Tab-separated table of C-alpha atoms in Angstrom:
chain	number	residue	atom	x	y	z
A	14	MET	CA	101.966	126.256	99.342
A	15	SER	CA	101.719	127.171	95.680
A	16	GLY	CA	98.854	126.057	93.483
A	17	ILE	CA	98.521	125.333	89.811
A	18	ALA	CA	95.520	125.806	87.580
A	19	ILE	CA	94.154	123.044	85.439
A	20	ALA	CA	91.362	123.362	82.924
A	21	ALA	CA	87.986	121.897	83.736
A	22	VAL	CA	86.596	119.229	81.437
A	23	ALA	CA	85.716	120.776	78.105
A	24	ALA	CA	82.046	121.415	77.423
A	25	GLY	CA	79.912	119.084	75.363
A	26	THR	CA	76.507	119.700	73.895
A	27	SER	CA	74.908	120.169	77.310
A	28	ARG	CA	74.367	123.746	78.366
A	29	GLN	CA	74.954	122.654	81.954
A	30	ALA	CA	78.290	121.147	81.016
A	31	SER	CA	79.325	124.230	79.059
A	32	SER	CA	78.577	126.390	82.085
A	33	GLN	CA	81.377	124.556	83.891
A	34	GLN	CA	84.087	125.744	81.493
A	35	ARG	CA	86.388	127.428	83.945
A	36	GLU	CA	89.696	126.782	85.595
A	37	ILE	CA	89.838	124.693	88.734
A	38	ARG	CA	92.722	125.673	90.947
A	39	THR	CA	94.436	122.701	92.568
A	40	VAL	CA	97.413	122.407	94.884
A	41	SER	CA	100.668	121.178	93.396
A	42	SER	CA	101.845	118.886	96.184
A	43	ILE	CA	101.205	117.423	99.617
A	44	SER	CA	102.805	119.666	102.223
A	45	PRO	CA	104.694	118.304	105.249
A	46	GLN	CA	102.076	119.882	107.519
A	47	GLU	CA	99.286	118.073	105.653
A	48	ARG	CA	101.116	114.770	105.968
A	49	GLN	CA	101.462	115.311	109.708
A	50	GLU	CA	97.827	116.332	110.191
A	51	GLY	CA	96.591	113.451	108.040
A	52	ALA	CA	98.662	110.921	109.961
A	53	LYS	CA	97.212	112.233	113.227
A	54	ALA	CA	93.601	112.079	112.020
A	55	HIS	CA	93.913	108.705	110.286
A	56	PRO	CA	93.602	106.403	113.334
A	57	GLN	CA	90.683	108.448	114.676
A	58	LEU	CA	88.842	108.062	111.395
A	59	LEU	CA	89.478	104.350	111.208
A	60	ALA	CA	88.026	103.951	114.692
A	61	GLU	CA	84.928	105.975	113.900
A	62	PHE	CA	84.190	104.319	110.578
A	63	GLY	CA	84.480	100.696	111.644
A	64	GLY	CA	88.188	100.176	111.251
A	65	LEU	CA	90.002	98.635	108.306
A	66	TYR	CA	88.211	95.845	106.494
A	67	ALA	CA	90.256	92.688	106.875
A	68	GLY	CA	90.057	90.813	103.603
A	69	PRO	CA	91.681	90.421	100.185
A	70	GLN	CA	89.468	93.233	98.895
A	71	ALA	CA	91.541	95.781	100.840
A	72	ALA	CA	94.672	95.317	98.732
A	73	TYR	CA	92.632	95.559	95.550
A	74	VAL	CA	90.986	98.820	96.619
A	75	THR	CA	94.373	100.233	97.585
A	76	SER	CA	95.814	99.455	94.166
A	77	VAL	CA	92.901	101.107	92.353
A	78	GLY	CA	92.947	104.118	94.653
A	79	ARG	CA	96.630	104.742	94.183
A	80	ARG	CA	96.358	104.370	90.435
A	81	ILE	CA	93.725	107.090	90.241
A	82	ALA	CA	95.246	109.339	92.927
A	83	VAL	CA	98.512	109.836	91.039
A	84	GLN	CA	96.528	111.337	88.169
A	85	SER	CA	95.952	114.358	90.403
A	86	SER	CA	98.290	117.264	91.039
A	87	LEU	CA	98.998	116.067	94.578
A	88	SER	CA	101.763	113.569	93.803
A	89	GLY	CA	103.020	111.310	91.057
A	90	SER	CA	104.174	108.667	93.532
A	91	GLN	CA	101.680	105.976	94.487
A	92	SER	CA	103.425	105.440	97.802
A	93	ASP	CA	102.354	108.913	98.887
A	94	PHE	CA	98.745	107.750	99.185
A	95	THR	CA	97.174	105.641	101.924
A	96	VAL	CA	93.946	104.086	100.639
A	97	SER	CA	91.667	102.416	103.190
A	98	LEU	CA	88.713	100.098	102.750
A	99	LEU	CA	86.496	100.730	105.776
A	100	ASN	CA	84.436	98.099	107.563
A	101	SER	CA	81.292	100.223	107.447
A	102	SER	CA	77.752	99.496	106.258
A	103	VAL	CA	77.225	103.136	105.227
A	104	ASN	CA	77.575	104.265	101.623
A	105	ASN	CA	80.421	106.724	101.968
A	106	ALA	CA	83.812	107.785	100.647
A	107	PHE	CA	86.063	110.692	101.533
A	108	ALA	CA	89.644	111.896	101.495
A	109	ILE	CA	91.689	114.196	103.709
A	110	PRO	CA	94.848	116.211	103.088
A	111	GLY	CA	98.038	114.242	103.493
A	112	GLY	CA	97.223	111.585	100.914
A	113	TYR	CA	94.584	109.647	102.882
A	114	ILE	CA	91.652	108.201	100.912
A	115	TYR	CA	88.741	106.159	102.263
A	116	VAL	CA	85.830	104.153	100.887
A	117	THR	CA	83.425	101.905	102.754
A	118	ARG	CA	82.824	98.282	101.827
A	119	GLN	CA	79.115	99.087	101.461
A	120	LEU	CA	79.702	101.692	98.764
A	121	THR	CA	82.230	99.417	97.084
A	122	ALA	CA	79.635	96.637	96.909
A	123	LEU	CA	77.225	98.975	95.133
A	124	MET	CA	79.633	99.405	92.234
A	125	ASN	CA	79.874	97.050	89.312
A	126	ASN	CA	83.341	97.601	87.888
A	127	GLU	CA	86.787	98.960	88.657
A	128	ALA	CA	86.261	102.193	86.729
A	129	GLU	CA	83.325	103.090	88.979
A	130	LEU	CA	85.497	102.565	92.054
A	131	ALA	CA	88.261	104.672	90.501
A	132	GLY	CA	85.729	107.403	89.686
A	133	VAL	CA	84.481	107.642	93.266
A	134	LEU	CA	87.998	107.734	94.687
A	135	GLY	CA	89.039	110.245	92.040
A	136	HIS	CA	86.122	112.478	93.004
A	137	GLU	CA	87.281	112.453	96.627
A	138	VAL	CA	90.897	113.154	95.664
A	139	GLY	CA	89.539	116.046	93.608
A	140	HIS	CA	88.004	117.609	96.715
A	141	VAL	CA	91.422	117.563	98.386
A	142	ALA	CA	93.330	118.762	95.327
A	143	ALA	CA	90.941	121.709	94.968
A	144	GLN	CA	91.189	122.432	98.724
A	145	HIS	CA	87.440	122.338	99.165
A	146	GLY	CA	87.717	121.222	102.778
A	147	LYS	CA	89.929	124.120	103.776
A	148	ARG	CA	87.584	126.557	102.107
A	149	ARG	CA	84.605	125.236	104.005
A	150	GLN	CA	85.974	124.459	107.445
A	151	ASP	CA	83.795	127.134	108.994
A	152	ALA	CA	80.732	125.311	107.640
A	153	ALA	CA	81.902	121.835	108.667
A	154	GLN	CA	79.104	119.356	109.344
A	155	ARG	CA	79.591	115.887	110.788
A	156	ASN	CA	78.919	113.109	108.358
A	157	SER	CA	79.050	109.920	110.401
A	158	ILE	CA	75.966	108.134	111.670
A	159	LEU	CA	76.411	109.835	115.046
A	160	GLY	CA	76.893	113.112	113.224
A	161	VAL	CA	73.705	112.680	111.234
A	162	LEU	CA	71.758	112.568	114.489
A	163	GLY	CA	73.654	115.599	115.710
A	164	GLN	CA	72.856	117.521	112.528
A	165	VAL	CA	69.150	116.820	112.827
A	166	LEU	CA	68.922	117.811	116.464
A	167	VAL	CA	71.405	120.659	116.592
A	168	GLY	CA	69.843	122.073	113.454
A	169	ALA	CA	66.512	122.197	115.233
A	170	VAL	CA	67.442	123.690	118.575
A	171	ALA	CA	71.101	124.646	118.776
A	172	GLY	CA	72.179	128.010	119.965
A	173	ASP	CA	72.701	129.399	123.428
A	174	GLY	CA	69.967	127.226	124.875
A	175	ALA	CA	70.731	124.303	127.142
A	176	LEU	CA	69.937	121.546	124.687
A	177	GLY	CA	72.020	123.089	121.924
A	178	GLY	CA	74.972	123.017	124.292
A	179	LEU	CA	74.253	119.428	125.319
A	180	LEU	CA	74.121	118.218	121.764
A	181	GLN	CA	77.156	120.029	120.481
A	182	LYS	CA	79.276	118.688	123.341
A	183	GLY	CA	77.802	115.213	123.467
A	184	ILE	CA	77.195	113.895	119.969
A	185	GLY	CA	79.830	113.156	117.350
A	186	THR	CA	83.535	112.569	117.750
A	187	GLY	CA	86.224	112.609	115.088
A	188	SER	CA	84.428	112.822	111.772
A	189	GLN	CA	84.051	116.589	111.974
A	190	LEU	CA	87.781	116.712	111.308
A	191	LEU	CA	87.314	115.732	107.714
A	192	THR	CA	83.900	115.178	106.209
A	193	LEU	CA	82.320	118.402	105.079
A	194	ARG	CA	79.252	119.067	103.043
A	195	PHE	CA	80.411	120.803	99.939
A	196	SER	CA	78.611	123.382	97.857
A	197	ARG	CA	77.031	122.575	94.516
A	198	ALA	CA	79.939	124.191	92.688
A	199	GLN	CA	82.486	122.223	94.703
A	200	GLU	CA	80.715	118.919	94.081
A	201	TYR	CA	80.704	119.716	90.377
A	202	GLU	CA	84.389	120.592	90.480
A	203	ALA	CA	85.183	117.298	92.197
A	204	ASP	CA	83.107	115.480	89.563
A	205	ASP	CA	85.035	117.260	86.810
A	206	LEU	CA	88.379	116.375	88.352
A	207	GLY	CA	87.331	112.773	88.937
A	208	ILE	CA	86.308	112.467	85.299
A	209	ARG	CA	89.600	113.993	84.213
A	210	TYR	CA	91.541	111.541	86.377
A	211	LEU	CA	89.588	108.606	84.936
A	212	ALA	CA	90.455	109.607	81.391
A	213	LYS	CA	94.138	110.155	82.257
A	214	ALA	CA	94.319	106.718	83.871
A	215	GLY	CA	92.810	105.068	80.796
A	216	TYR	CA	89.424	104.294	82.357
A	217	ASP	CA	86.067	104.927	80.748
A	218	PRO	CA	85.265	108.448	82.034
A	219	ARG	CA	81.522	107.709	81.933
A	220	ALA	CA	81.905	105.430	84.958
A	221	LEU	CA	81.419	108.215	87.513
A	222	SER	CA	78.025	109.005	86.030
A	223	ASP	CA	77.013	105.357	86.459
A	224	THR	CA	78.023	105.374	90.122
A	225	LEU	CA	76.040	108.538	90.768
A	226	ALA	CA	72.998	106.882	89.191
A	227	SER	CA	73.418	103.785	91.375
A	228	LEU	CA	73.749	105.954	94.478
A	229	ALA	CA	70.564	107.827	93.639
A	230	ALA	CA	68.731	104.525	93.113
A	231	GLN	CA	70.078	103.077	96.377
A	232	ASN	CA	69.105	106.174	98.300
A	233	ALA	CA	65.564	106.070	96.919
A	234	LEU	CA	65.292	102.399	97.880
A	235	ASP	CA	66.652	103.066	101.381
A	236	ALA	CA	64.029	105.752	101.877
A	237	ARG	CA	61.314	103.395	100.642
A	238	VAL	CA	62.461	100.627	102.986
A	239	LYS	CA	62.505	103.011	105.951
A	240	GLY	CA	59.228	104.654	105.015
A	241	THR	CA	60.832	108.068	104.771
A	242	GLN	CA	61.183	110.629	102.014
A	243	SER	CA	64.112	110.211	99.664
A	244	SER	CA	66.995	112.638	99.900
A	245	VAL	CA	70.354	112.851	98.230
A	246	PRO	CA	72.838	110.366	99.770
A	247	ALA	CA	75.509	111.817	102.039
A	248	TRP	CA	78.307	110.865	99.674
A	249	ALA	CA	76.634	112.609	96.750
A	250	SER	CA	76.032	115.822	98.749
A	251	THR	CA	72.789	117.459	99.705
A	252	HIS	CA	73.192	120.159	97.097
A	253	PRO	CA	73.133	119.080	93.438
A	254	ASP	CA	69.997	117.441	92.090
A	255	PRO	CA	70.817	113.745	91.535
A	256	ALA	CA	69.308	113.400	88.061
A	257	SER	CA	70.916	116.536	86.649
A	258	ARG	CA	74.228	115.622	88.249
A	259	VAL	CA	74.213	112.214	86.594
A	260	THR	CA	73.462	113.812	83.227
A	261	ARG	CA	76.070	116.491	83.704
A	262	ALA	CA	78.760	113.931	84.579
A	263	LEU	CA	77.895	111.906	81.487
A	264	ASP	CA	78.010	114.975	79.253
A	265	ASN	CA	81.379	116.021	80.634
A	266	ALA	CA	82.750	112.501	80.233
A	267	ARG	CA	81.799	112.567	76.560
A	268	ALA	CA	83.314	116.018	76.219
A	269	THR	CA	86.749	114.760	77.268
A	270	GLY	CA	87.039	113.155	73.854
A	271	SER	CA	88.445	110.047	75.503
A	272	THR	CA	87.798	106.801	73.645
A	273	ALA	CA	88.849	104.670	76.630
A	274	THR	CA	86.401	101.913	77.501
A	275	LEU	CA	88.377	100.186	80.272
A	276	ARG	CA	86.059	99.093	83.088
A	277	ASN	CA	87.623	95.846	84.407
A	278	ALA	CA	84.270	94.493	85.465
A	279	ASP	CA	85.378	90.873	85.795
A	280	ALA	CA	88.407	91.742	87.918
A	281	PHE	CA	86.306	93.961	90.154
A	282	LEU	CA	83.501	91.443	90.643
A	283	THR	CA	85.964	88.661	91.360
A	284	ALA	CA	87.679	90.872	93.926
A	285	ILE	CA	84.534	91.704	95.921
A	286	ASP	CA	83.117	88.169	95.931
A	287	GLY	CA	82.603	87.168	99.558
A	288	MET	CA	82.844	90.688	100.981
A	289	LEU	CA	80.775	91.472	104.073
A	290	TYR	CA	77.557	93.328	103.268
A	291	GLY	CA	75.378	95.347	105.605
A	292	ASP	CA	75.935	95.265	109.346
A	293	ASP	CA	78.854	93.407	110.867
A	294	PRO	CA	77.363	91.070	113.511
A	295	ARG	CA	80.255	91.954	115.806
A	296	GLU	CA	78.780	95.470	115.916
A	297	GLY	CA	75.141	94.352	116.001
A	298	VAL	CA	72.681	94.116	113.126
A	299	VAL	CA	69.493	95.852	112.067
A	300	ASP	CA	66.851	93.266	111.197
A	301	GLY	CA	63.724	95.086	110.066
A	302	ASN	CA	62.649	97.124	113.084
A	303	ARG	CA	64.728	94.997	115.479
A	304	PHE	CA	68.287	95.573	116.638
A	305	LEU	CA	70.211	92.426	117.575
A	306	HIS	CA	73.672	92.364	119.123
A	307	PRO	CA	74.896	88.774	119.487
A	308	ALA	CA	78.177	89.769	121.148
A	309	PHE	CA	76.491	91.886	123.836
A	310	ARG	CA	73.565	89.451	123.943
A	311	LEU	CA	70.901	92.185	123.769
A	312	LYS	CA	67.978	93.080	121.540
A	313	PHE	CA	65.331	95.777	121.214
A	314	THR	CA	62.570	96.820	118.806
A	315	VAL	CA	62.070	100.234	117.235
A	316	PRO	CA	58.516	101.598	116.747
A	317	GLN	CA	57.009	101.451	113.274
A	318	GLY	CA	57.642	104.611	111.269
A	319	PHE	CA	61.096	105.237	112.739
A	320	ALA	CA	64.345	104.777	110.823
A	321	MET	CA	67.263	102.978	112.457
A	322	GLU	CA	70.962	103.178	111.573
A	323	ASN	CA	73.831	101.264	113.131
A	324	SER	CA	77.456	102.357	113.476
A	325	THR	CA	80.440	101.223	115.483
A	326	GLU	CA	79.686	103.769	118.197
A	327	ALA	CA	75.901	103.925	118.441
A	328	VAL	CA	72.526	103.041	116.988
A	329	THR	CA	70.440	106.044	115.979
A	330	VAL	CA	66.668	106.060	115.695
A	331	SER	CA	64.859	108.956	114.060
A	332	GLY	CA	61.362	109.946	113.081
A	333	SER	CA	58.963	112.859	113.004
A	334	GLN	CA	58.123	112.452	116.700
A	335	GLY	CA	61.654	112.409	118.059
A	336	GLN	CA	65.143	110.976	117.887
A	337	ALA	CA	67.084	108.523	120.000
A	338	GLN	CA	70.569	107.108	120.305
A	339	PHE	CA	71.580	103.781	121.855
A	340	THR	CA	75.091	103.314	123.164
A	341	GLY	CA	77.112	102.242	126.200
A	342	GLY	CA	79.612	103.699	128.614
A	343	GLY	CA	81.845	102.976	131.546
A	344	TYR	CA	79.960	101.273	134.364
A	345	GLY	CA	80.969	100.937	137.987
A	346	GLY	CA	77.956	99.025	139.270
A	347	ASP	CA	75.535	101.853	140.112
A	348	LEU	CA	72.837	102.792	137.575
A	349	SER	CA	72.021	106.155	139.144
A	350	THR	CA	75.652	107.185	138.815
A	351	TYR	CA	75.691	105.886	135.242
A	352	VAL	CA	72.618	107.968	134.274
A	353	GLY	CA	74.127	111.050	135.882
A	354	ALA	CA	77.390	110.510	134.013
A	355	ALA	CA	75.507	110.275	130.693
A	356	PHE	CA	73.877	113.654	131.350
A	357	ARG	CA	77.139	115.233	132.446
A	358	LYS	CA	78.830	114.000	129.290
A	359	LEU	CA	76.237	115.905	127.318
A	360	ALA	CA	76.436	119.000	129.471
A	361	GLY	CA	80.228	119.197	129.606
A	362	GLU	CA	81.793	121.276	132.355
A	363	GLY	CA	78.788	123.495	132.991
A	364	GLY	CA	77.973	122.131	136.430
A	365	PHE	CA	74.850	120.382	135.149
A	366	THR	CA	72.921	118.466	137.820
A	367	PRO	CA	70.571	115.760	136.503
A	368	PRO	CA	67.138	115.295	138.079
A	369	GLN	CA	66.313	112.523	140.482
A	370	VAL	CA	66.888	109.133	138.890
A	371	GLN	CA	63.999	106.677	138.958
A	372	ARG	CA	64.499	102.916	139.162
A	373	THR	CA	62.546	100.153	137.463
A	374	THR	CA	62.947	96.713	135.891
A	375	VAL	CA	62.594	95.884	132.193
A	376	ASN	CA	62.303	92.232	131.185
A	377	GLY	CA	64.272	91.226	134.256
A	378	LEU	CA	66.985	93.858	133.703
A	379	PRO	CA	67.639	96.465	136.397
A	380	ALA	CA	66.928	99.848	134.788
A	381	ALA	CA	67.020	103.535	135.673
A	382	PHE	CA	65.956	106.726	133.921
A	383	ALA	CA	65.686	110.491	134.268
A	384	THR	CA	64.301	113.320	132.104
A	385	VAL	CA	65.280	116.984	131.802
A	386	ARG	CA	63.607	119.847	129.966
A	387	ALA	CA	65.819	121.861	127.630
A	388	THR	CA	65.057	124.889	125.488
A	389	GLY	CA	66.914	126.085	122.422
A	390	SER	CA	67.552	129.741	121.608
A	391	ASN	CA	64.732	129.623	119.069
A	392	GLY	CA	62.280	128.703	121.815
A	393	THR	CA	61.992	125.040	120.951
A	394	ALA	CA	61.495	122.987	124.107
A	395	LEU	CA	62.349	119.290	124.234
A	396	ASP	CA	62.449	116.495	126.762
A	397	VAL	CA	65.808	114.727	127.039
A	398	THR	CA	65.725	111.301	128.679
A	399	VAL	CA	68.497	108.868	129.573
A	400	PHE	CA	67.151	105.325	130.044
A	401	ALA	CA	69.806	102.848	131.191
A	402	TYR	CA	70.003	99.078	131.735
A	403	GLU	CA	72.393	96.941	133.765
A	404	PHE	CA	73.484	93.767	131.985
A	405	SER	CA	76.147	92.823	134.510
A	406	ARG	CA	78.028	94.416	137.385
A	407	SER	CA	80.506	95.751	134.843
A	408	SER	CA	78.345	96.494	131.777
A	409	ALA	CA	75.468	98.876	131.116
A	410	TYR	CA	73.854	100.470	128.064
A	411	HIS	CA	71.448	103.340	127.572
A	412	PHE	CA	69.113	105.196	125.265
A	413	LEU	CA	69.369	108.959	124.890
A	414	VAL	CA	65.830	109.990	123.878
A	415	MET	CA	64.777	113.433	122.655
A	416	THR	CA	61.118	114.290	122.099
A	417	PRO	CA	58.874	117.389	122.042
A	418	ALA	CA	58.441	118.956	125.481
A	419	GLY	CA	55.854	117.165	127.562
A	420	SER	CA	56.265	113.882	125.712
A	421	GLY	CA	58.810	112.238	127.981
A	422	ILE	CA	59.832	109.023	126.272
A	423	GLY	CA	56.439	109.190	124.494
A	424	PRO	CA	56.704	107.426	121.142
A	425	PHE	CA	59.740	105.481	122.366
A	426	SER	CA	57.992	103.867	125.330
A	427	THR	CA	57.621	100.526	123.566
A	428	MET	CA	61.256	100.666	122.472
A	429	VAL	CA	62.685	101.206	125.960
A	430	GLN	CA	60.392	98.461	127.297
A	431	SER	CA	61.490	96.023	124.577
A	432	MET	CA	65.117	95.817	125.723
A	433	ALA	CA	65.925	92.223	126.625
A	434	ARG	CA	68.708	89.686	126.784
A	435	MET	CA	69.308	87.414	123.814
A	436	THR	CA	69.579	83.725	124.453
A	437	GLN	CA	72.642	81.931	123.147
A	438	ALA	CA	70.425	80.188	120.593
A	439	GLU	CA	69.158	83.554	119.354
A	440	ALA	CA	72.685	84.951	119.186
A	441	ASP	CA	73.865	81.942	117.188
A	442	LYS	CA	71.186	82.618	114.559
A	443	VAL	CA	72.546	86.074	113.722
A	444	LYS	CA	74.596	85.590	110.571
A	445	ALA	CA	76.642	87.925	108.437
A	446	ARG	CA	75.441	88.805	104.950
A	447	ARG	CA	77.981	88.642	102.151
A	448	VAL	CA	78.218	89.563	98.496
A	449	ARG	CA	78.296	86.497	96.270
A	450	LEU	CA	78.891	86.342	92.538
A	451	VAL	CA	76.730	84.052	90.467
A	452	THR	CA	76.607	83.410	86.743
A	453	VAL	CA	73.188	83.689	85.176
A	454	ARG	CA	72.011	80.359	83.777
A	455	PRO	CA	69.411	79.742	81.080
A	456	GLY	CA	65.998	80.155	82.654
A	457	ASP	CA	67.210	82.475	85.418
A	458	THR	CA	65.273	85.710	85.790
A	459	VAL	CA	65.551	88.806	87.907
A	460	GLY	CA	62.808	87.361	90.087
A	461	SER	CA	64.426	83.963	90.573
A	462	LEU	CA	67.825	85.461	91.361
A	463	ALA	CA	66.308	88.029	93.706
A	464	GLY	CA	64.635	85.153	95.523
A	465	ARG	CA	68.089	84.054	96.635
A	466	MET	CA	68.778	87.377	98.340
A	467	ALA	CA	69.040	87.317	102.143
A	468	TYR	CA	66.215	89.811	102.534
A	469	ALA	CA	62.528	89.252	103.114
A	470	ASP	CA	61.608	92.784	102.034
A	471	TYR	CA	62.127	94.295	98.574
A	472	PRO	CA	64.338	91.486	97.240
A	473	VAL	CA	63.746	92.371	93.570
A	474	GLU	CA	64.382	96.060	94.136
A	475	ARG	CA	67.536	95.331	96.110
A	476	PHE	CA	68.823	93.008	93.399
A	477	ARG	CA	68.174	95.563	90.666
A	478	VAL	CA	69.918	98.407	92.491
A	479	LEU	CA	72.875	96.222	93.446
A	480	ASN	CA	73.399	95.249	89.817
A	481	ALA	CA	72.454	98.572	88.181
A	482	LEU	CA	69.462	97.025	86.420
A	483	PRO	CA	66.952	99.847	85.998
A	484	GLY	CA	63.315	99.570	84.980
A	485	ASN	CA	62.490	96.274	83.355
A	486	ALA	CA	66.047	95.393	82.365
A	487	ALA	CA	66.532	91.626	82.212
A	488	VAL	CA	69.499	89.400	82.964
A	489	ARG	CA	71.101	87.254	80.269
A	490	PRO	CA	72.730	83.821	80.417
A	491	GLY	CA	76.446	84.050	81.121
A	492	GLN	CA	76.157	87.410	82.877
A	493	ARG	CA	77.831	87.693	86.276
A	494	VAL	CA	75.626	89.306	88.897
A	495	LYS	CA	75.788	90.025	92.622
A	496	ILE	CA	73.454	88.613	95.201
A	497	VAL	CA	73.570	88.986	98.988
A	498	THR	CA	73.382	85.773	100.984
A	499	TYR	CA	74.090	84.559	104.511
């Protein structure tokens, strides 16, 4: 496959921008092999990231994605690109070879105009065009919610030790096929290409900088809500500093010389009105430190100080004292067999024999648990516990708990004891949150509009981040803004 070289965005007044004056080599087409590999991976990715979002927003996102994708060197035909809006509450976007581009509804809701959406999708297309994924396959790191747990734990203890083997075989599924953490230089290259694509498509090239700023603000708020330290969001990479990256993108946008100001804010806001926001109740919802699943009719509470994330495949709980994962599996009516199967799934084909399973009852639910000691090659010793519950003769769920050696379930004891059935009345109260567009009226303020948000905690901060209103910025009559309501 031959490649062609295109010039990076010309430097502006910023020294950082001028340092990026170099050629970025990009591929000149989508190869038949890439089309085949992309088509094979596509259904796996949809399954892992919540599936396709079913709504009018999907067609809109596809149209924007194809418009920006054809600005790349990959293809000039819009039909060569498959653009998917994912039903996921995680801020994420990615692309894989073969013309497949993805963005979650949660990240889409964070944006405020069409140019920002095009900038994000252009950035991801840039990664593919520059073959960043192929260059970094040896350093692939999973980027789904399940993968985040795997990164934390495998990073701590992986190696030849027993637990490293358990984790590598047991956590994460298809996302390692595509989502890689790129280097600082590669993120910058993708930014440069995304900016170039924006300008070629007639969009305001400064839009990517605005999205990066919103992502940084959202990530800081997420960390504040969870009581954890802020880090760079997964989509924006763990490498470049957020503030300098925002500035660099803005400088390079100015350096393009483009006078385009197209943002299509009204069209974008109209398109996302009514879109699902946050957790999909069909997959369970995080409500403060509680997890509620109305379809499975179950609930549990996470200890204070622990962060909780929900995905289509599992709920992950993490903190300084340990990590846990909640999920289900095939159940044939015997809890001891179920617990053993959960351990064997982690251990793979190594002939692992779990310890004796203990039986108990939790809030009227038959339960069983067992703990093993595992040691990583670096000498780190941890306790690994499977704690399972029978909800019917054909359904069971379990926690996989990992804590420092000697702790057992330790800090998670209240969590495993909080598992209970939901009543039908409780299940009926779990409602979906949605993005709603409102027009600011005379007398409306940030505070009054934030009071309409479907959140008891940080309503003002959430409103400001959602609408890119930094500092003490005010709203004005006639302005269209987003709120999140039930």
